[in-house]
Each structure stands twice: as structure tokens, then as C-alpha cells.
Amino acid sequence: MNGVRPERLWSVHDVSEFLGIPVATLYRWRCTGSGPKSIRIGKHLRYDPVEVYAWVREQQAA
């Protein structure tokens, strides 16, 4: 990977802490399609930090 280490994916708890919101809110947003894009890997829900930052910028622009 040319010496570049990709940032790890965030857990729902990481995103909850970053945004300052409850984990339950993230799960609700996932069901309604209104939160940051998430990825299901097996039984785990993960978020690409780039997607989370982009979603935050979209909210600021709205």
C-alpha cells in the first residue's frame, strides 16, 4: 500500500463518542437512513471515518 496505512474503521461507540450522541440514536438513524453511512461486517457495524466527516459537513451545510 505504498507505505500508507489506512485509518481503521470506527465502531458505533467510536462514532457515538465523536458526535456526542447516544449509540441508540445511531442505530435509529441507520434504520431511517438519516445518519452517516455505515457498513455491516459480519455481526459488527462499522463506519468509515471519511464518510462520518462528510456527513457532518453535509449537516453543517444544510
Coordinates of C-alpha atoms in Angstrom, one line a residue:
M1 CA 0.0 0.0 0.0
N2 CA 2.9 2.3 -0.7
G3 CA 3.7 2.8 3.0
V4 CA 0.3 4.4 3.6
R5 CA -1.7 2.9 6.4
P6 CA -5.4 3.4 6.0
E7 CA -7.3 4.6 9.1
R8 CA -9.2 1.9 10.9
L9 CA -13.0 1.7 10.7
W10 CA -14.9 3.2 13.6
S11 CA -17.3 1.2 15.8
V12 CA -20.7 2.5 16.7
H13 CA -19.2 3.5 20.1
D14 CA -16.4 5.5 18.4
V15 CA -19.0 7.4 16.3
S16 CA -21.2 7.9 19.3
E17 CA -18.3 9.5 21.2
F18 CA -17.2 11.6 18.2
L19 CA -20.6 13.0 17.6
G20 CA -21.6 13.2 21.3
I21 CA -24.8 11.3 20.8
P22 CA -26.2 8.0 22.2
V23 CA -25.5 4.7 20.5
A24 CA -29.2 4.1 20.2
T25 CA -29.5 7.3 18.1
L26 CA -27.0 5.9 15.6
Y27 CA -29.0 2.6 15.3
R28 CA -32.2 4.6 14.8
W29 CA -30.6 6.8 12.2
R30 CA -29.3 3.6 10.4
C31 CA -32.9 2.3 10.2
T32 CA -34.2 5.5 8.9
G33 CA -31.3 6.2 6.5
S34 CA -30.7 9.6 8.0
G35 CA -27.3 9.1 9.7
P36 CA -23.7 8.6 8.4
K37 CA -23.2 5.7 6.0
S38 CA -22.4 2.5 7.9
I39 CA -21.0 -0.9 6.9
R40 CA -22.0 -4.2 8.3
I41 CA -19.1 -6.6 8.6
G42 CA -20.4 -9.9 9.9
K43 CA -22.3 -9.0 13.1
H44 CA -20.4 -5.8 13.6
L45 CA -21.5 -2.3 12.4
R46 CA -18.6 -0.1 11.3
Y47 CA -18.2 3.4 9.9
D48 CA -15.6 4.8 7.6
P49 CA -14.3 8.0 9.3
V50 CA -14.2 9.7 5.9
E51 CA -17.9 9.1 5.5
V52 CA -18.6 10.3 9.0
Y53 CA -16.7 13.6 8.4
A54 CA -18.5 14.0 5.1
W55 CA -21.9 13.5 6.7
V56 CA -21.0 16.1 9.4
R57 CA -20.1 18.6 6.6
E58 CA -23.4 17.9 4.9
Q59 CA -25.3 18.7 8.2
Q60 CA -23.4 21.9 8.6
A61 CA -24.3 23.0 5.0
A62 CA -28.0 22.2 5.5

